[in-house]
CSV table of C-alpha atoms in Angstrom, one decimal:
chain,number,residue,atom,x,y,z
A,1,MET,CA,108.3,70.7,119.3
A,2,GLY,CA,109.3,72.6,116.2
A,3,LEU,CA,106.5,72.7,113.6
A,4,VAL,CA,103.2,71.6,115.2
A,5,LYS,CA,99.9,71.2,113.4
A,6,ALA,CA,98.0,74.4,114.1
A,7,VAL,CA,94.6,74.1,115.8
A,8,ARG,CA,91.9,74.8,113.2
A,9,ILE,CA,90.5,78.3,113.4
A,10,ASP,CA,86.8,78.3,112.7
A,11,SER,CA,85.8,81.5,111.1
A,12,SER,CA,82.5,80.3,109.7
A,13,GLY,CA,80.1,79.3,112.4
A,14,GLU,CA,80.2,79.6,116.2
A,15,ARG,CA,83.4,81.5,117.2
A,16,PRO,CA,85.0,82.2,120.5
A,17,VAL,CA,85.7,85.8,119.6
A,18,GLN,CA,83.4,88.1,117.7
A,19,PRO,CA,83.1,91.8,117.1
A,20,SER,CA,80.4,93.3,119.2
A,21,GLU,CA,77.0,91.8,118.8
A,22,PRO,CA,74.6,94.2,117.1
A,23,LEU,CA,73.8,96.8,119.7
A,24,ASP,CA,71.7,99.9,119.4
A,25,LEU,CA,73.5,103.1,118.3
A,26,SER,CA,73.6,104.6,121.8
A,27,MET,CA,75.3,101.6,123.2
A,28,ARG,CA,77.8,101.6,120.4
A,29,LEU,CA,78.5,105.3,120.9
A,30,ALA,CA,79.0,104.7,124.6
A,31,ALA,CA,81.8,102.2,123.8
A,32,LEU,CA,83.7,105.1,122.2
A,33,ASP,CA,84.5,106.2,125.8
A,34,SER,CA,85.7,102.8,127.0
A,35,PRO,CA,88.9,102.9,129.0
A,36,ASP,CA,90.2,100.0,126.8
A,37,ALA,CA,91.8,101.2,123.5
A,38,ALA,CA,91.0,97.9,121.7
A,39,GLU,CA,87.4,98.2,122.8
A,40,ARG,CA,87.2,101.8,121.5
A,41,ARG,CA,88.9,100.8,118.2
A,42,ARG,CA,86.4,98.0,117.7
A,43,ALA,CA,83.5,100.4,118.5
A,44,VAL,CA,84.8,102.9,115.9
A,45,ARG,CA,85.1,100.2,113.3
A,46,ASP,CA,81.6,99.0,114.1
A,47,LEU,CA,80.2,102.4,113.3
A,48,ALA,CA,81.5,102.5,109.7
A,49,ALA,CA,77.9,102.2,108.3
A,50,GLU,CA,76.3,104.6,110.7
A,51,PRO,CA,76.0,108.2,109.3
A,52,ASP,CA,74.3,109.2,112.6
A,53,ALA,CA,77.5,108.5,114.4
A,54,VAL,CA,79.5,111.2,112.6
A,55,PRO,CA,79.2,114.0,115.2
A,56,ALA,CA,80.3,111.6,118.0
A,57,LEU,CA,83.2,110.2,115.9
A,58,CYS,CA,84.4,113.7,115.1
A,59,ALA,CA,84.1,114.8,118.8
A,60,ARG,CA,86.1,111.7,119.8
A,61,LEU,CA,88.9,112.6,117.5
A,62,ILE,CA,89.7,115.7,119.5
A,63,GLU,CA,90.0,113.7,122.8
A,64,GLU,CA,91.6,110.5,121.5
A,65,ARG,CA,95.2,110.0,122.4
A,66,ASN,CA,95.7,106.4,121.2
A,67,LEU,CA,97.2,106.3,117.7
A,68,SER,CA,95.5,103.1,116.6
A,69,VAL,CA,92.0,104.4,117.7
A,70,ARG,CA,92.7,107.7,116.0
A,71,THR,CA,93.7,106.0,112.8
A,72,ALA,CA,90.5,103.9,113.0
A,73,LEU,CA,88.4,107.1,113.5
A,74,PHE,CA,89.8,108.7,110.4
A,75,THR,CA,89.3,105.5,108.4
A,76,THR,CA,85.7,105.2,109.5
A,77,LEU,CA,85.0,108.8,108.7
A,78,ILE,CA,86.5,108.4,105.2
A,79,ARG,CA,84.2,105.4,104.7
A,80,LEU,CA,81.2,107.6,105.9
A,81,ARG,CA,82.3,110.5,103.7
A,82,SER,CA,79.5,113.1,103.6
A,83,PRO,CA,79.1,116.9,104.0
A,84,ALA,CA,78.5,116.2,107.8
A,85,VAL,CA,81.9,114.5,107.9
A,86,VAL,CA,83.6,117.4,106.2
A,87,ALA,CA,81.8,119.8,108.6
A,88,GLY,CA,83.1,117.7,111.5
A,89,LEU,CA,86.7,117.6,110.3
A,90,LEU,CA,87.2,121.2,109.4
A,91,PRO,CA,87.3,122.5,113.0
A,92,LEU,CA,90.4,120.3,113.5
A,93,LEU,CA,92.3,122.6,111.2
A,94,ARG,CA,92.3,125.2,114.0
A,95,LEU,CA,93.9,122.9,116.6
A,96,ASP,CA,97.5,123.2,117.8
A,97,ASP,CA,98.1,119.4,117.3
A,98,ALA,CA,100.0,119.4,114.0
A,99,ASN,CA,99.6,115.6,113.6
A,100,LEU,CA,95.8,115.9,114.0
A,101,ARG,CA,95.6,118.7,111.5
A,102,ASN,CA,97.6,116.8,108.9
A,103,GLU,CA,95.6,113.7,109.4
A,104,ALA,CA,92.4,115.7,109.0
A,105,ILE,CA,93.8,117.2,105.7
A,106,ASP,CA,94.7,113.7,104.5
A,107,ALA,CA,91.2,112.5,105.2
A,108,LEU,CA,89.5,115.5,103.6
A,109,GLN,CA,91.6,114.9,100.5
A,110,ASP,CA,89.9,111.5,100.2
A,111,MET,CA,86.5,113.1,99.8
A,112,PRO,CA,86.8,115.8,97.1
A,113,GLU,CA,83.2,116.0,96.1
A,114,GLU,CA,82.1,116.5,99.7
A,115,VAL,CA,84.8,119.1,100.4
A,116,GLY,CA,84.0,121.2,97.3
A,117,PRO,CA,81.1,123.2,98.7
A,118,PHE,CA,83.2,124.2,101.8
A,119,VAL,CA,86.2,125.4,99.9
A,120,GLU,CA,85.2,129.0,99.3
A,121,THR,CA,84.2,129.5,103.0
A,122,LEU,CA,87.5,128.0,104.1
A,123,LEU,CA,89.5,130.2,101.8
A,124,GLY,CA,87.7,133.2,103.2
A,125,ASP,CA,88.5,132.3,106.8
A,126,HIS,CA,89.7,135.2,109.0
A,127,ASP,CA,92.7,133.1,110.2
A,128,SER,CA,95.5,133.1,107.6
A,129,ASP,CA,96.9,129.8,109.0
A,130,VAL,CA,93.5,128.1,108.2
A,131,ARG,CA,93.7,129.5,104.7
A,132,ILE,CA,97.2,128.1,104.2
A,133,LEU,CA,96.0,124.7,105.4
A,134,ALA,CA,93.1,125.0,103.0
A,135,ILE,CA,95.6,125.5,100.2
A,136,GLN,CA,97.6,122.5,101.4
A,137,LEU,CA,94.3,120.6,101.1
A,138,LEU,CA,93.8,121.9,97.6
A,139,SER,CA,97.3,120.8,96.5
A,140,THR,CA,96.2,117.2,96.1
A,141,LEU,CA,92.5,117.4,96.2
A,142,ALA,CA,91.1,115.6,93.1
A,143,HIS,CA,88.6,118.3,92.3
A,144,PRO,CA,88.3,120.0,88.9
A,145,ASP,CA,87.8,123.4,90.4
A,146,ALA,CA,91.0,123.3,92.5
A,147,PRO,CA,93.1,125.5,90.0
A,148,ARG,CA,90.3,128.0,89.8
A,149,TRP,CA,90.1,128.4,93.6
A,150,LEU,CA,93.9,128.8,93.8
A,151,VAL,CA,93.8,131.5,91.1
A,152,GLY,CA,91.1,133.3,93.2
A,153,VAL,CA,93.5,133.3,96.2
A,154,VAL,CA,96.4,134.8,94.3
A,155,ASP,CA,94.1,137.4,92.8
A,156,THR,CA,92.4,138.5,96.0
A,157,ASP,CA,94.0,137.3,99.3
A,158,SER,CA,95.6,140.1,101.3
A,159,HIS,CA,98.1,137.9,103.1
A,160,VAL,CA,101.5,137.4,101.4
A,161,ASN,CA,102.1,133.9,102.9
A,162,VAL,CA,98.7,132.7,101.8
A,163,CYS,CA,99.4,133.9,98.3
A,164,ALA,CA,102.8,132.4,98.3
A,165,ALA,CA,101.4,129.0,99.3
A,166,ALA,CA,98.8,129.2,96.5
A,167,THR,CA,101.5,130.2,94.0
A,168,ASP,CA,103.6,127.1,94.9
A,169,CYS,CA,100.5,125.0,94.5
A,170,LEU,CA,99.6,126.5,91.1
A,171,ALA,CA,103.1,125.6,90.0
A,172,GLU,CA,101.9,122.0,90.4
A,173,VAL,CA,98.3,122.1,89.3
A,174,GLY,CA,97.9,125.4,87.4
A,175,GLY,CA,97.2,126.0,83.7
A,176,PRO,CA,97.8,129.0,81.4
A,177,GLU,CA,94.8,130.8,82.9
A,178,ALA,CA,96.9,131.2,86.1
A,179,ILE,CA,99.7,133.2,84.5
A,180,GLY,CA,97.9,136.5,84.3
A,181,PRO,CA,96.8,136.4,88.0
A,182,LEU,CA,100.3,135.3,89.0
A,183,ARG,CA,101.9,138.3,87.3
A,184,ARG,CA,99.4,140.6,89.0
A,185,LEU,CA,100.3,139.0,92.3
A,186,ALA,CA,104.0,139.8,91.7
A,187,ARG,CA,103.1,143.4,91.1
A,188,ARG,CA,100.8,143.5,94.1
A,189,PHE,CA,103.6,142.4,96.4
A,190,ALA,CA,106.5,144.0,94.5
A,191,GLU,CA,108.3,144.8,97.7
A,192,GLU,CA,108.5,141.0,98.6
A,193,ARG,CA,111.3,139.6,96.6
A,194,PHE,CA,110.4,136.0,97.4
A,195,VAL,CA,107.0,136.5,95.8
A,196,ALA,CA,108.6,137.5,92.5
A,197,PHE,CA,110.8,134.5,92.7
A,198,ALA,CA,107.9,132.1,93.4
A,199,VAL,CA,105.8,133.6,90.7
A,200,ASP,CA,108.6,133.3,88.2
A,201,MET,CA,109.2,129.7,89.0
A,202,ALA,CA,105.4,128.8,88.9
A,203,ILE,CA,105.0,130.4,85.5
A,204,ARG,CA,108.1,128.5,84.2
A,205,ARG,CA,106.6,125.3,85.5
A,206,ILE,CA,103.2,126.0,84.0
A,207,GLU,CA,104.8,126.9,80.6
A,208,GLY,CA,106.9,123.7,80.8
A,209,ARG,CA,110.2,125.6,80.7
B,1,MET,CA,64.9,82.6,86.0
B,2,THR,CA,67.4,80.2,84.4
B,3,SER,CA,67.0,78.8,81.0
B,4,ALA,CA,67.1,75.1,80.4
B,5,SER,CA,69.3,75.2,77.3
B,6,ALA,CA,73.1,75.3,77.7
B,7,ARG,CA,74.9,78.0,75.8
B,8,SER,CA,78.6,78.6,75.3
B,9,PRO,CA,80.2,81.8,76.7
B,10,GLU,CA,80.5,83.1,73.1
B,11,GLU,CA,76.7,82.9,72.8
B,12,ILE,CA,76.1,85.0,75.9
B,13,ASP,CA,75.2,88.7,75.3
B,14,SER,CA,77.9,91.1,76.0
B,15,ILE,CA,77.7,93.0,79.4
B,16,SER,CA,76.9,96.6,79.2
B,17,PRO,CA,79.1,99.3,80.8
B,18,GLU,CA,76.3,99.8,83.5
B,19,GLU,CA,76.2,96.1,84.2
B,20,PHE,CA,80.0,96.0,84.4
B,21,ALA,CA,80.0,98.9,86.8
B,22,LYS,CA,77.3,97.3,88.9
B,23,LEU,CA,79.2,94.0,89.1
B,24,CYS,CA,82.4,95.7,90.0
B,25,GLU,CA,80.7,97.7,92.8
B,26,PHE,CA,79.2,94.5,94.2
B,27,PHE,CA,82.5,92.6,94.0
B,28,TYR,CA,84.3,95.5,95.7
B,29,ARG,CA,81.8,95.7,98.5
B,30,ARG,CA,82.1,92.0,99.2
B,31,THR,CA,85.8,91.4,98.7
B,32,GLY,CA,87.6,94.8,98.6
B,33,ILE,CA,89.0,93.9,95.2
B,34,VAL,CA,88.9,96.7,92.6
B,35,PHE,CA,88.7,96.0,88.9
B,36,SER,CA,89.6,98.9,86.6
B,37,GLU,CA,88.5,99.3,83.1
B,38,LYS,CA,91.8,97.7,82.0
B,39,LYS,CA,90.5,94.4,83.5
B,40,ARG,CA,87.2,94.6,81.8
B,41,TYR,CA,87.9,91.9,79.3
B,42,PHE,CA,89.2,89.5,81.9
B,43,VAL,CA,86.2,90.1,84.2
B,44,VAL,CA,83.5,90.0,81.4
B,45,ARG,CA,84.9,86.8,79.9
B,46,ARG,CA,84.7,85.0,83.2
B,47,VAL,CA,81.3,86.3,84.0
B,48,GLN,CA,80.0,85.1,80.7
B,49,GLU,CA,81.5,81.7,81.5
B,50,ARG,CA,79.6,81.6,84.7
B,51,ILE,CA,76.4,82.8,83.0
B,52,ALA,CA,76.7,79.9,80.6
B,53,THR,CA,77.6,77.3,83.3
B,54,THR,CA,74.7,78.3,85.6
B,55,ARG,CA,72.4,78.5,82.6
B,56,SER,CA,71.3,81.9,83.6
B,57,SER,CA,69.1,83.6,81.0
B,58,SER,CA,70.9,87.0,81.2
B,59,PHE,CA,73.3,89.1,83.2
B,60,ARG,CA,70.4,90.3,85.3
B,61,ASP,CA,69.4,86.8,86.1
B,62,TYR,CA,73.0,85.8,87.0
B,63,PHE,CA,73.5,88.9,89.1
B,64,GLY,CA,70.4,87.9,91.1
B,65,LEU,CA,71.9,84.5,91.7
B,66,LEU,CA,75.1,86.1,92.8
B,67,ARG,CA,73.4,88.4,95.2
B,68,PHE,CA,70.7,86.3,96.7
B,69,GLN,CA,71.8,82.7,96.6
B,70,ALA,CA,71.6,81.6,100.2
B,71,SER,CA,74.6,79.3,100.1
B,72,GLY,CA,76.8,81.9,98.5
B,73,GLU,CA,78.2,79.1,96.3
B,74,GLU,CA,78.0,81.0,93.0
B,75,PHE,CA,79.7,84.0,94.6
B,76,GLN,CA,82.5,81.7,95.7
B,77,GLN,CA,82.8,80.3,92.2
B,78,LEU,CA,83.2,83.7,90.7
B,79,VAL,CA,85.7,84.7,93.4
B,80,ASN,CA,87.7,81.7,92.4
B,81,LEU,CA,87.7,82.7,88.8
B,82,LEU,CA,88.5,86.4,89.3
B,83,THR,CA,91.4,86.1,91.8
B,84,VAL,CA,95.0,85.6,90.6
B,85,ASN,CA,97.0,82.8,92.1
B,86,GLU,CA,100.3,82.9,90.4
B,87,THR,CA,103.1,81.9,92.9
B,88,TYR,CA,106.0,79.6,93.4
B,89,PHE,CA,108.2,78.3,96.3
B,90,PHE,CA,110.6,80.8,97.9
B,91,ARG,CA,109.1,83.8,96.0
B,92,GLU,CA,110.7,87.0,97.5
B,93,ASP,CA,112.8,84.7,99.7
B,94,TYR,CA,114.7,87.6,101.3
B,95,GLN,CA,111.7,87.9,103.6
B,96,PHE,CA,112.0,84.3,104.7
B,97,GLU,CA,115.6,85.1,105.5
B,98,ALA,CA,114.4,88.0,107.5
B,99,LEU,CA,112.0,85.6,109.3
B,100,THR,CA,114.7,83.2,110.5
B,101,ARG,CA,117.5,85.7,110.9
B,102,GLY,CA,115.6,88.5,112.5
B,103,MET,CA,112.0,88.2,113.4
B,104,LEU,CA,111.8,84.8,115.0
B,105,PRO,CA,115.0,85.2,117.1
B,106,GLU,CA,113.7,88.5,118.3
B,107,LEU,CA,110.2,87.1,119.2
B,108,ALA,CA,111.8,84.1,120.8
B,109,SER,CA,114.0,86.2,123.0
B,110,ALA,CA,110.9,87.4,124.8
B,111,ARG,CA,109.4,83.9,125.2
B,112,LYS,CA,110.2,80.8,127.2
B,113,PRO,CA,111.2,77.5,125.6
B,114,GLY,CA,108.0,75.6,124.8
B,115,ASP,CA,106.0,78.8,124.0
B,116,ARG,CA,104.0,79.1,120.9
B,117,LEU,CA,104.8,81.2,117.8
B,118,LYS,CA,102.1,81.8,115.3
B,119,ILE,CA,102.7,82.5,111.6
B,120,TRP,CA,100.0,83.3,109.1
B,121,SER,CA,100.3,83.3,105.3
B,122,LEU,CA,97.5,85.4,103.8
B,123,PRO,CA,96.6,85.0,100.9
B,124,CYS,CA,98.3,81.6,100.6
B,125,SER,CA,97.1,80.7,97.1
B,126,THR,CA,98.1,77.1,96.3
B,127,GLY,CA,100.3,76.7,99.3
B,128,GLU,CA,103.8,77.5,98.0
B,129,GLU,CA,104.2,80.4,100.5
B,130,PRO,CA,103.3,78.6,103.8
B,131,TYR,CA,105.1,75.5,102.8
B,132,SER,CA,108.2,77.6,102.0
B,133,ILE,CA,107.9,79.2,105.4
B,134,ALA,CA,107.8,75.7,107.0
B,135,MET,CA,110.9,74.6,105.1
B,136,GLN,CA,112.7,77.8,105.9
B,137,VAL,CA,112.0,77.5,109.6
B,138,LEU,CA,113.1,73.8,109.7
B,139,GLU,CA,116.2,74.4,107.7
B,140,ASN,CA,117.4,77.8,108.9
B,141,TRP,CA,116.3,78.5,112.4
B,142,PRO,CA,118.4,76.5,114.9
B,143,GLN,CA,116.0,77.3,117.8
B,144,CYS,CA,113.1,75.8,116.0
B,145,ASP,CA,112.9,72.7,118.2
B,146,GLN,CA,112.6,74.8,121.4
B,147,TYR,CA,109.3,76.4,120.4
B,148,GLU,CA,105.9,75.3,119.3
B,149,ILE,CA,105.6,76.8,115.8
B,150,GLN,CA,102.1,77.0,114.2
B,151,ILE,CA,101.7,77.9,110.6
B,152,PHE,CA,98.3,79.0,109.4
B,153,ALA,CA,97.4,79.7,105.8
B,154,SER,CA,94.2,81.3,104.3
B,155,ASP,CA,92.8,82.5,101.0
B,156,ILE,CA,89.5,83.7,99.7
B,157,ASP,CA,89.6,81.2,96.9
B,158,SER,CA,88.4,77.8,98.1
B,159,ARG,CA,89.6,76.0,94.9
B,160,VAL,CA,93.3,76.9,95.4
B,161,LEU,CA,93.0,75.8,99.1
B,162,GLY,CA,92.1,72.3,97.8
B,163,ASP,CA,95.3,72.3,95.7
B,164,ALA,CA,97.3,73.6,98.6
B,165,VAL,CA,96.1,70.7,100.9
B,166,ARG,CA,96.9,68.2,98.1
B,167,GLY,CA,100.4,69.5,98.0
B,168,VAL,CA,101.3,68.4,94.4
B,169,TYR,CA,103.4,70.8,92.4
B,170,GLY,CA,105.0,71.1,88.9
B,171,GLU,CA,108.4,72.2,87.9
B,172,ARG,CA,107.3,75.8,87.5
B,173,SER,CA,106.4,76.1,91.2
B,174,LEU,CA,109.6,74.4,92.2
B,175,GLN,CA,111.9,76.6,90.1
B,176,ARG,CA,113.7,78.0,93.1
B,177,VAL,CA,113.9,74.8,95.2
B,178,GLY,CA,117.3,73.3,95.0
B,179,PRO,CA,118.1,69.5,94.6
B,180,ALA,CA,118.8,69.0,98.3
B,181,LEU,CA,115.5,70.4,99.4
B,182,ARG,CA,113.6,68.6,96.7
B,183,ALA,CA,115.1,65.4,97.8
B,184,LYS,CA,114.3,66.0,101.5
B,185,TYR,CA,110.8,67.4,101.2
B,186,PHE,CA,109.3,66.2,97.9
B,187,GLU,CA,108.6,62.9,96.3
B,188,LYS,CA,108.6,62.8,92.5
B,189,ILE,CA,105.4,61.2,91.3
B,190,LYS,CA,105.5,62.0,87.6
B,191,ALA,CA,107.8,63.7,85.1
B,192,ASP,CA,106.6,67.1,86.1
B,193,GLU,CA,104.9,66.4,89.4
B,194,TYR,CA,106.2,66.4,92.9
B,195,ARG,CA,104.3,65.7,96.1
B,196,LEU,CA,105.3,67.4,99.3
B,197,ARG,CA,106.0,65.0,102.1
B,198,ASP,CA,103.4,64.7,104.8
B,199,GLU,CA,105.7,66.2,107.5
B,200,ILE,CA,105.5,69.6,105.8
B,201,ARG,CA,102.0,69.2,104.3
B,202,GLU,CA,100.4,68.4,107.6
B,203,SER,CA,102.2,71.2,109.5
B,204,VAL,CA,100.1,73.9,107.9
B,205,ASP,CA,96.4,74.6,108.7
B,206,PHE,CA,94.4,76.0,105.7
B,207,SER,CA,91.2,78.0,105.9
B,208,THR,CA,89.0,80.1,103.7
B,209,VAL,CA,89.0,83.8,104.7
B,210,ASN,CA,87.8,87.0,103.2
B,211,VAL,CA,89.9,89.7,104.7
B,212,ILE,CA,87.2,92.4,104.5
B,213,ASP,CA,84.8,90.2,106.5
B,214,ARG,CA,85.4,91.5,110.0
B,215,VAL,CA,83.3,88.7,111.5
B,216,GLN,CA,85.5,86.0,109.9
B,217,MET,CA,88.7,87.9,110.7
B,218,ALA,CA,87.8,88.3,114.4
B,219,ALA,CA,88.6,84.6,114.8
B,220,PHE,CA,92.2,85.3,113.8
B,221,ARG,CA,94.1,86.8,116.7
B,222,GLY,CA,97.5,86.8,118.4
B,223,PHE,CA,99.7,86.2,115.3
B,224,ASP,CA,103.4,86.8,115.7
B,225,VAL,CA,104.2,87.1,112.0
B,226,ILE,CA,101.8,87.7,109.1
B,227,PHE,CA,102.9,87.4,105.5
B,228,CYS,CA,100.4,89.4,103.5
B,229,ARG,CA,102.1,89.9,100.2
B,230,ASN,CA,100.6,91.1,96.9
B,231,LEU,CA,97.1,91.2,98.2
B,232,LEU,CA,96.7,94.9,99.0
B,233,ILE,CA,97.6,95.9,95.4
B,234,TYR,CA,94.1,94.7,94.4
B,235,PHE,CA,92.4,97.1,96.8
B,236,ASP,CA,91.7,100.8,96.6
B,237,ASP,CA,93.2,103.3,99.0
B,238,LEU,CA,90.4,103.0,101.6
B,239,GLY,CA,90.2,99.2,101.3
B,240,ARG,CA,94.0,99.0,101.9
B,241,ARG,CA,93.7,101.2,104.9
B,242,GLU,CA,90.9,99.2,106.4
B,243,THR,CA,92.6,95.9,105.7
B,244,VAL,CA,95.9,97.1,107.3
B,245,GLU,CA,93.9,98.1,110.4
B,246,THR,CA,92.3,94.7,110.5
B,247,LEU,CA,95.7,93.0,110.3
B,248,PHE,CA,96.9,95.2,113.1
B,249,GLU,CA,94.1,93.7,115.2
B,250,CYS,CA,95.2,90.2,114.2
B,251,LEU,CA,98.8,90.7,115.3
B,252,ALA,CA,100.0,90.2,118.9
B,253,PRO,CA,101.8,93.3,120.3
B,254,GLY,CA,105.4,93.2,118.8
B,255,GLY,CA,104.2,91.1,115.9
B,256,PHE,CA,105.4,91.6,112.4
B,257,ILE,CA,103.8,92.0,109.0
B,258,CYS,CA,105.5,91.4,105.7
B,259,LEU,CA,104.1,93.0,102.6
B,260,GLY,CA,105.0,92.5,98.9
B,261,HIS,CA,107.8,94.4,97.4
B,262,SER,CA,105.5,96.9,95.6
B,263,GLU,CA,103.4,97.6,98.6
B,264,ASN,CA,104.3,100.6,100.7
B,265,MET,CA,103.1,100.6,104.3
B,266,SER,CA,103.9,104.2,104.9
B,267,ARG,CA,101.3,105.2,102.2
B,268,MET,CA,98.6,103.2,103.9
B,269,SER,CA,99.2,103.5,107.7
B,270,SER,CA,101.4,104.9,110.4
B,271,LEU,CA,100.4,102.3,112.9
B,272,PHE,CA,103.5,100.1,112.4
B,273,ARG,CA,107.2,100.7,113.0
B,274,PRO,CA,109.4,99.9,110.1
B,275,ARG,CA,112.1,97.4,110.9
B,276,LYS,CA,115.1,96.3,108.8
B,277,PHE,CA,116.1,92.6,108.9
B,278,ALA,CA,118.5,91.0,106.5
B,279,ASP,CA,117.8,92.8,103.2
B,280,THR,CA,114.2,93.8,103.7
B,281,ILE,CA,111.9,96.1,105.6
B,282,VAL,CA,109.1,94.6,107.6
B,283,HIS,CA,106.5,96.3,109.8
B,284,GLN,CA,106.1,95.8,113.5
B,285,LYS,CA,103.1,96.4,115.7
B,286,PRO,CA,104.4,98.4,118.7
B,287,THR,CA,105.0,96.2,121.7
B,288,ASP,CA,102.9,98.5,123.9
B,289,ALA,CA,100.0,98.5,121.5
B,290,GLU,CA,96.7,97.1,122.8
């Protein structure tokens, strides 16, 4: 024994193992419910060019407990990036599962153009936790309007924690145009000492001090 | 349409920004490899070479050949020109130490004598990596004779695979191979040419593989260790993520993947468990993964 000549793997013609043969969409969607995780993972990856599968893939995310299948679901949805994908991922921000929320944010950050039209609605959500997650999303979203949206938050949002999150974020991505709104924010929440501290720090960072 | 007259690459019209973007998009979709603007000169120069060699009348003509040629031969030629194959024996050898001091002993502890252990080098370029693995196992893993060890090696570039099978190397490739190993495993055939002995050469199976082709990759399953070093750096974030998930499928439960020193698994995927062996971190597919 020791080193033995490996048996040639034929990846070009007839093969013993292949991904699923082309099936119609309904059959591939049915495979998402297979009891076998490897089968579900394969089904998810087979749907990476099927925009019509987006609602089913998003629905599956909420039920899926296997990490590798869940990872494949997010990867496929990033590949399919579209307004429908964003619309399907945003409800995940309301779930209790912190991992799922964070994975949804990571995926949304990979589709800035598609996320853009949803941002103002998200920042106007009645739930302050959702607004804070929206700010987390904006912190690394490669979208030219991100600083403007954050300035809008510090100028208008009524919740101090939401404004503090936006302030921290502006320290990273804000420009001089954020300084006036940040000073107004400090006055608006004058009784909250941590806001004054965060604003001061953000302005220092923006001014490069 | 191809023209009858041969032209040198210098005589070929320059490629417009739109044509460059179109070519890059096509190459990305077929291989996962991303070319930034910084690589423009490198890419354009080689495409002009191929336009000249194939006697295509224009970029448009050549692009048609690339896309629609039934055999895919011209696409493979371009892949061969645009992929980088710089390597040498025992490159980043701390991972080979980790293989024989950590990964193989651990894998073997769950197997019976006589069982098979499968190792895959991907991309293998001109063969230095899989042959280094073979020598490392023979020299540094005392249990080697108790198991059936199979080494597979693959690359997207069919030209380098030809060189790998031939097993002839220059001094530059052997810079980290000491006199004892040279004497044992190589035969000097010219001043700067060494031929690997058949014992090692014939222990590795070479094949052409495109990692983003899921149909091809589906044939590669059940690996215990995959060396996939300095490949993912050529992909964009999504390509890296998809490729790592494909490699996850190729590994047996409990199998290991070794990446290049500048590749960070935690930024690509949380599917693997980081493991420290010798002086390096490798990534393990959970033993209970399906």
